[in-house]
Amino acid sequence: MTLSEEARERLADIVERQPTKNGELQELWDMDNGSEVHQYLESELKEYYYRNEDSLICATPEATALIDGEDSDRIQTITVTPLQAAIVDVIAGPDEESQSVVSVLHALRDAGEESDVDEVRSALRSLADKGIVETVQKTVPTFRLAVEREDVDVDVLDS
C-alpha cells in the first residue's frame, strides 16, 4: 500500500505517540471530532494500526519499520494476555515453517500451558491484528511470527 505524504506523516505521529487516543490525534491533526479520526484511520491507515485492550491506538511493527526504516532499533511494545504471551514464546519464527492452530496448541501444551483450540485460534487472530503474527494461507490458515522475538517487548496483562 502506497501512502500519501499526509498519511505517512500521520502514521509517524501514531508511531511516535503510541499508545494514543482519538482525541489526541484529533487535536494534532486539526479534525472536528473523534469520528473523523476513526474514519481517516480506517480509510487511509487500516493496515498500519490496531487498538490495544484499552482501545488505544497503536502502530503495527510494519508501520514502525515503514517510518523508522527496516534497521530501526525501536522495540515494539505490545500488551497481551498470558495466553498470547505464551504463544509468542512457542510459535514458529519469521523464517520458519508456519504452524496450524493445532500445532500451536500442541507446542503450548508441550510448554506446560493448558488451553483449548478456540482460545488459541482467538489469541492468534488477535496477535495477527496487532501485526505480531502473520497468517499464511494454505489449506488451513497457519501462523508464524511476523517479527523477530527480540524486536518485540511483550507486556503481559494481569489476569
PDB file of C-alpha atoms in Angstrom:
ATOM      1  CA  MET A   1       0.000   0.000   0.000  1.00  0.00           C
ATOM      2  CA  THR A   2       1.455   3.340  -1.052  1.00  0.00           C
ATOM      3  CA  LEU A   3       0.829   6.158   1.401  1.00  0.00           C
ATOM      4  CA  SER A   4       0.382   9.810   0.553  1.00  0.00           C
ATOM      5  CA  GLU A   5       2.758  12.266   2.208  1.00  0.00           C
ATOM      6  CA  GLU A   6      -0.005  13.301   4.614  1.00  0.00           C
ATOM      7  CA  ALA A   7      -0.800   9.686   5.533  1.00  0.00           C
ATOM      8  CA  ARG A   8       2.891   8.931   6.097  1.00  0.00           C
ATOM      9  CA  GLU A   9       3.228  11.984   8.372  1.00  0.00           C
ATOM     10  CA  ARG A  10       0.139  10.978  10.319  1.00  0.00           C
ATOM     11  CA  LEU A  11       1.418   7.417  10.634  1.00  0.00           C
ATOM     12  CA  ALA A  12       4.653   8.854  12.039  1.00  0.00           C
ATOM     13  CA  ASP A  13       2.524  10.723  14.599  1.00  0.00           C
ATOM     14  CA  ILE A  14       0.975   7.413  15.689  1.00  0.00           C
ATOM     15  CA  VAL A  15       4.346   5.644  15.866  1.00  0.00           C
ATOM     16  CA  GLU A  16       5.768   8.464  17.986  1.00  0.00           C
ATOM     17  CA  ARG A  17       2.787   8.859  20.346  1.00  0.00           C
ATOM     18  CA  GLN A  18       1.554   5.287  20.739  1.00  0.00           C
ATOM     19  CA  PRO A  19      -0.492   4.279  22.539  1.00  0.00           C
ATOM     20  CA  THR A  20      -2.692   7.271  21.837  1.00  0.00           C
ATOM     21  CA  LYS A  21      -6.340   8.315  21.751  1.00  0.00           C
ATOM     22  CA  ASN A  22      -8.632   9.655  19.053  1.00  0.00           C
ATOM     23  CA  GLY A  23      -8.813  12.952  20.949  1.00  0.00           C
ATOM     24  CA  GLU A  24      -5.056  13.473  20.903  1.00  0.00           C
ATOM     25  CA  LEU A  25      -4.903  12.784  17.161  1.00  0.00           C
ATOM     26  CA  GLN A  26      -7.996  14.947  16.581  1.00  0.00           C
ATOM     27  CA  GLU A  27      -6.239  17.908  18.160  1.00  0.00           C
ATOM     28  CA  LEU A  28      -2.909  17.201  16.443  1.00  0.00           C
ATOM     29  CA  TRP A  29      -4.499  16.726  13.013  1.00  0.00           C
ATOM     30  CA  ASP A  30      -6.966  19.623  13.460  1.00  0.00           C
ATOM     31  CA  MET A  31     -10.047  17.467  12.920  1.00  0.00           C
ATOM     32  CA  ASP A  32     -13.563  18.226  14.115  1.00  0.00           C
ATOM     33  CA  ASN A  33     -14.182  15.066  16.170  1.00  0.00           C
ATOM     34  CA  GLY A  34     -13.035  11.573  17.082  1.00  0.00           C
ATOM     35  CA  SER A  35     -15.279  10.036  14.434  1.00  0.00           C
ATOM     36  CA  GLU A  36     -13.353  11.905  11.755  1.00  0.00           C
ATOM     37  CA  VAL A  37     -10.102  10.486  13.175  1.00  0.00           C
ATOM     38  CA  HIS A  38     -11.568   6.974  13.159  1.00  0.00           C
ATOM     39  CA  GLN A  39     -12.759   7.356   9.560  1.00  0.00           C
ATOM     40  CA  TYR A  40      -9.315   8.550   8.483  1.00  0.00           C
ATOM     41  CA  LEU A  41      -7.587   5.664  10.248  1.00  0.00           C
ATOM     42  CA  GLU A  42      -9.895   3.115   8.659  1.00  0.00           C
ATOM     43  CA  SER A  43      -9.707   4.570   5.160  1.00  0.00           C
ATOM     44  CA  GLU A  44      -6.004   5.508   4.995  1.00  0.00           C
ATOM     45  CA  LEU A  45      -4.074   3.602   7.666  1.00  0.00           C
ATOM     46  CA  LYS A  46      -6.083   0.436   8.324  1.00  0.00           C
ATOM     47  CA  GLU A  47      -3.116  -1.882   7.667  1.00  0.00           C
ATOM     48  CA  TYR A  48      -0.815   0.058   9.972  1.00  0.00           C
ATOM     49  CA  TYR A  49      -2.638   0.407  13.274  1.00  0.00           C
ATOM     50  CA  TYR A  50      -4.648  -1.560  15.801  1.00  0.00           C
ATOM     51  CA  ARG A  51      -6.383  -0.826  19.075  1.00  0.00           C
ATOM     52  CA  ASN A  52      -4.977  -2.399  22.213  1.00  0.00           C
ATOM     53  CA  GLU A  53      -7.023  -3.873  25.066  1.00  0.00           C
ATOM     54  CA  ASP A  54      -7.679  -0.343  26.386  1.00  0.00           C
ATOM     55  CA  SER A  55      -8.885   0.781  22.911  1.00  0.00           C
ATOM     56  CA  LEU A  56      -5.814   2.982  22.495  1.00  0.00           C
ATOM     57  CA  ILE A  57      -4.341   3.395  19.015  1.00  0.00           C
ATOM     58  CA  CYS A  58      -1.028   1.602  18.404  1.00  0.00           C
ATOM     59  CA  ALA A  59       1.171   1.198  15.336  1.00  0.00           C
ATOM     60  CA  THR A  60       1.880  -2.249  13.934  1.00  0.00           C
ATOM     61  CA  PRO A  61       5.503  -3.381  13.640  1.00  0.00           C
ATOM     62  CA  GLU A  62       5.134  -2.907   9.873  1.00  0.00           C
ATOM     63  CA  ALA A  63       4.198   0.735  10.454  1.00  0.00           C
ATOM     64  CA  THR A  64       7.173   1.265  12.742  1.00  0.00           C
ATOM     65  CA  ALA A  65       9.504  -0.281  10.161  1.00  0.00           C
ATOM     66  CA  LEU A  66       7.975   1.887   7.434  1.00  0.00           C
ATOM     67  CA  ILE A  67       8.548   5.069   9.440  1.00  0.00           C
ATOM     68  CA  ASP A  68      11.870   4.219  11.113  1.00  0.00           C
ATOM     69  CA  GLY A  69      13.345   2.022   8.384  1.00  0.00           C
ATOM     70  CA  GLU A  70      13.926  -1.729   8.412  1.00  0.00           C
ATOM     71  CA  ASP A  71      17.071  -1.388  10.538  1.00  0.00           C
ATOM     72  CA  SER A  72      15.278   0.520  13.278  1.00  0.00           C
ATOM     73  CA  ASP A  73      16.323  -0.335  16.798  1.00  0.00           C
ATOM     74  CA  ARG A  74      12.984   0.808  18.225  1.00  0.00           C
ATOM     75  CA  ILE A  75      11.460  -2.031  20.242  1.00  0.00           C
ATOM     76  CA  GLN A  76       7.745  -2.522  19.635  1.00  0.00           C
ATOM     77  CA  THR A  77       5.879  -2.936  22.927  1.00  0.00           C
ATOM     78  CA  ILE A  78       2.626  -4.844  22.893  1.00  0.00           C
ATOM     79  CA  THR A  79       0.315  -5.654  25.753  1.00  0.00           C
ATOM     80  CA  VAL A  80      -1.063  -9.155  25.572  1.00  0.00           C
ATOM     81  CA  THR A  81      -2.908 -11.760  27.588  1.00  0.00           C
ATOM     82  CA  PRO A  82      -0.914 -14.532  29.291  1.00  0.00           C
ATOM     83  CA  LEU A  83      -2.009 -16.972  26.556  1.00  0.00           C
ATOM     84  CA  GLN A  84      -0.880 -14.588  23.810  1.00  0.00           C
ATOM     85  CA  ALA A  85       2.499 -14.184  25.548  1.00  0.00           C
ATOM     86  CA  ALA A  86       2.885 -17.965  25.721  1.00  0.00           C
ATOM     87  CA  ILE A  87       2.085 -18.185  22.006  1.00  0.00           C
ATOM     88  CA  VAL A  88       4.774 -15.603  21.167  1.00  0.00           C
ATOM     89  CA  ASP A  89       7.227 -17.815  23.080  1.00  0.00           C
ATOM     90  CA  VAL A  90       6.404 -21.056  21.231  1.00  0.00           C
ATOM     91  CA  ILE A  91       5.226 -20.122  17.734  1.00  0.00           C
ATOM     92  CA  ALA A  92       7.474 -20.500  14.702  1.00  0.00           C
ATOM     93  CA  GLY A  93       9.752 -17.563  13.936  1.00  0.00           C
ATOM     94  CA  PRO A  94       9.508 -15.388  10.813  1.00  0.00           C
ATOM     95  CA  ASP A  95      11.910 -17.585   8.823  1.00  0.00           C
ATOM     96  CA  GLU A  96      10.450 -20.917   9.940  1.00  0.00           C
ATOM     97  CA  GLU A  97       7.621 -23.029   8.556  1.00  0.00           C
ATOM     98  CA  SER A  98       4.268 -21.635   9.700  1.00  0.00           C
ATOM     99  CA  GLN A  99       2.111 -23.620  12.114  1.00  0.00           C
ATOM    100  CA  SER A 100      -1.551 -24.552  12.205  1.00  0.00           C
ATOM    101  CA  VAL A 101      -3.710 -23.665  15.203  1.00  0.00           C
ATOM    102  CA  VAL A 102      -3.491 -27.284  16.366  1.00  0.00           C
ATOM    103  CA  SER A 103       0.304 -27.275  16.031  1.00  0.00           C
ATOM    104  CA  VAL A 104       0.499 -24.121  18.164  1.00  0.00           C
ATOM    105  CA  LEU A 105      -1.868 -25.753  20.687  1.00  0.00           C
ATOM    106  CA  HIS A 106       0.454 -28.779  20.926  1.00  0.00           C
ATOM    107  CA  ALA A 107       3.511 -26.521  21.309  1.00  0.00           C
ATOM    108  CA  LEU A 108       1.734 -24.696  24.137  1.00  0.00           C
ATOM    109  CA  ARG A 109       0.883 -27.974  25.856  1.00  0.00           C
ATOM    110  CA  ASP A 110       4.494 -29.133  25.468  1.00  0.00           C
ATOM    111  CA  ALA A 111       5.489 -25.905  27.239  1.00  0.00           C
ATOM    112  CA  GLY A 112       3.046 -26.623  30.093  1.00  0.00           C
ATOM    113  CA  GLU A 113       0.256 -24.260  29.009  1.00  0.00           C
ATOM    114  CA  GLU A 114      -3.280 -25.601  29.059  1.00  0.00           C
ATOM    115  CA  SER A 115      -5.745 -24.114  26.607  1.00  0.00           C
ATOM    116  CA  ASP A 116      -8.323 -25.193  24.066  1.00  0.00           C
ATOM    117  CA  VAL A 117      -8.276 -24.816  20.310  1.00  0.00           C
ATOM    118  CA  ASP A 118     -10.827 -21.975  20.219  1.00  0.00           C
ATOM    119  CA  GLU A 119      -8.849 -19.905  22.741  1.00  0.00           C
ATOM    120  CA  VAL A 120      -5.651 -20.453  20.749  1.00  0.00           C
ATOM    121  CA  ARG A 121      -7.360 -19.538  17.459  1.00  0.00           C
ATOM    122  CA  SER A 122      -8.744 -16.343  19.006  1.00  0.00           C
ATOM    123  CA  ALA A 123      -5.368 -15.425  20.520  1.00  0.00           C
ATOM    124  CA  LEU A 124      -3.607 -15.995  17.179  1.00  0.00           C
ATOM    125  CA  ARG A 125      -6.098 -13.751  15.388  1.00  0.00           C
ATOM    126  CA  SER A 126      -5.607 -11.035  17.985  1.00  0.00           C
ATOM    127  CA  LEU A 127      -1.823 -11.255  17.596  1.00  0.00           C
ATOM    128  CA  ALA A 128      -2.277 -11.094  13.818  1.00  0.00           C
ATOM    129  CA  ASP A 129      -4.404  -7.935  14.207  1.00  0.00           C
ATOM    130  CA  LYS A 130      -1.528  -6.415  16.199  1.00  0.00           C
ATOM    131  CA  GLY A 131       0.918  -7.299  13.428  1.00  0.00           C
ATOM    132  CA  ILE A 132       2.991  -9.612  15.631  1.00  0.00           C
ATOM    133  CA  VAL A 133       1.874 -12.833  13.963  1.00  0.00           C
ATOM    134  CA  GLU A 134       1.255 -13.291  10.264  1.00  0.00           C
ATOM    135  CA  THR A 135      -1.314 -15.595   8.717  1.00  0.00           C
ATOM    136  CA  VAL A 136      -0.057 -17.820   5.927  1.00  0.00           C
ATOM    137  CA  GLN A 137      -2.978 -19.160   3.934  1.00  0.00           C
ATOM    138  CA  LYS A 138      -2.598 -22.825   2.995  1.00  0.00           C
ATOM    139  CA  THR A 139      -5.350 -25.435   3.002  1.00  0.00           C
ATOM    140  CA  VAL A 140      -5.982 -24.179   6.531  1.00  0.00           C
ATOM    141  CA  PRO A 141      -4.596 -20.926   7.912  1.00  0.00           C
ATOM    142  CA  THR A 142      -1.166 -21.302   9.502  1.00  0.00           C
ATOM    143  CA  PHE A 143       0.743 -18.824  11.610  1.00  0.00           C
ATOM    144  CA  ARG A 144       4.259 -17.656  12.461  1.00  0.00           C
ATOM    145  CA  LEU A 145       5.813 -14.566  13.972  1.00  0.00           C
ATOM    146  CA  ALA A 146       5.834 -11.556  11.678  1.00  0.00           C
ATOM    147  CA  VAL A 147       8.751 -10.005  13.578  1.00  0.00           C
ATOM    148  CA  GLU A 148      11.841 -11.296  15.352  1.00  0.00           C
ATOM    149  CA  ARG A 149      11.218 -12.103  19.024  1.00  0.00           C
ATOM    150  CA  GLU A 150      13.937  -9.685  20.127  1.00  0.00           C
ATOM    151  CA  ASP A 151      12.210  -6.834  18.257  1.00  0.00           C
ATOM    152  CA  VAL A 152       9.118  -7.034  20.470  1.00  0.00           C
ATOM    153  CA  ASP A 153       8.773  -6.336  24.177  1.00  0.00           C
ATOM    154  CA  VAL A 154       5.803  -8.361  25.441  1.00  0.00           C
ATOM    155  CA  ASP A 155       3.961  -6.803  28.372  1.00  0.00           C
ATOM    156  CA  VAL A 156       1.537  -9.343  29.903  1.00  0.00           C
ATOM    157  CA  LEU A 157      -1.811  -8.160  31.266  1.00  0.00           C
ATOM    158  CA  ASP A 158      -2.697  -9.128  34.820  1.00  0.00           C
ATOM    159  CA  SER A 159      -5.229 -11.953  34.862  1.00  0.00           C
TER     160      SER A 159
END
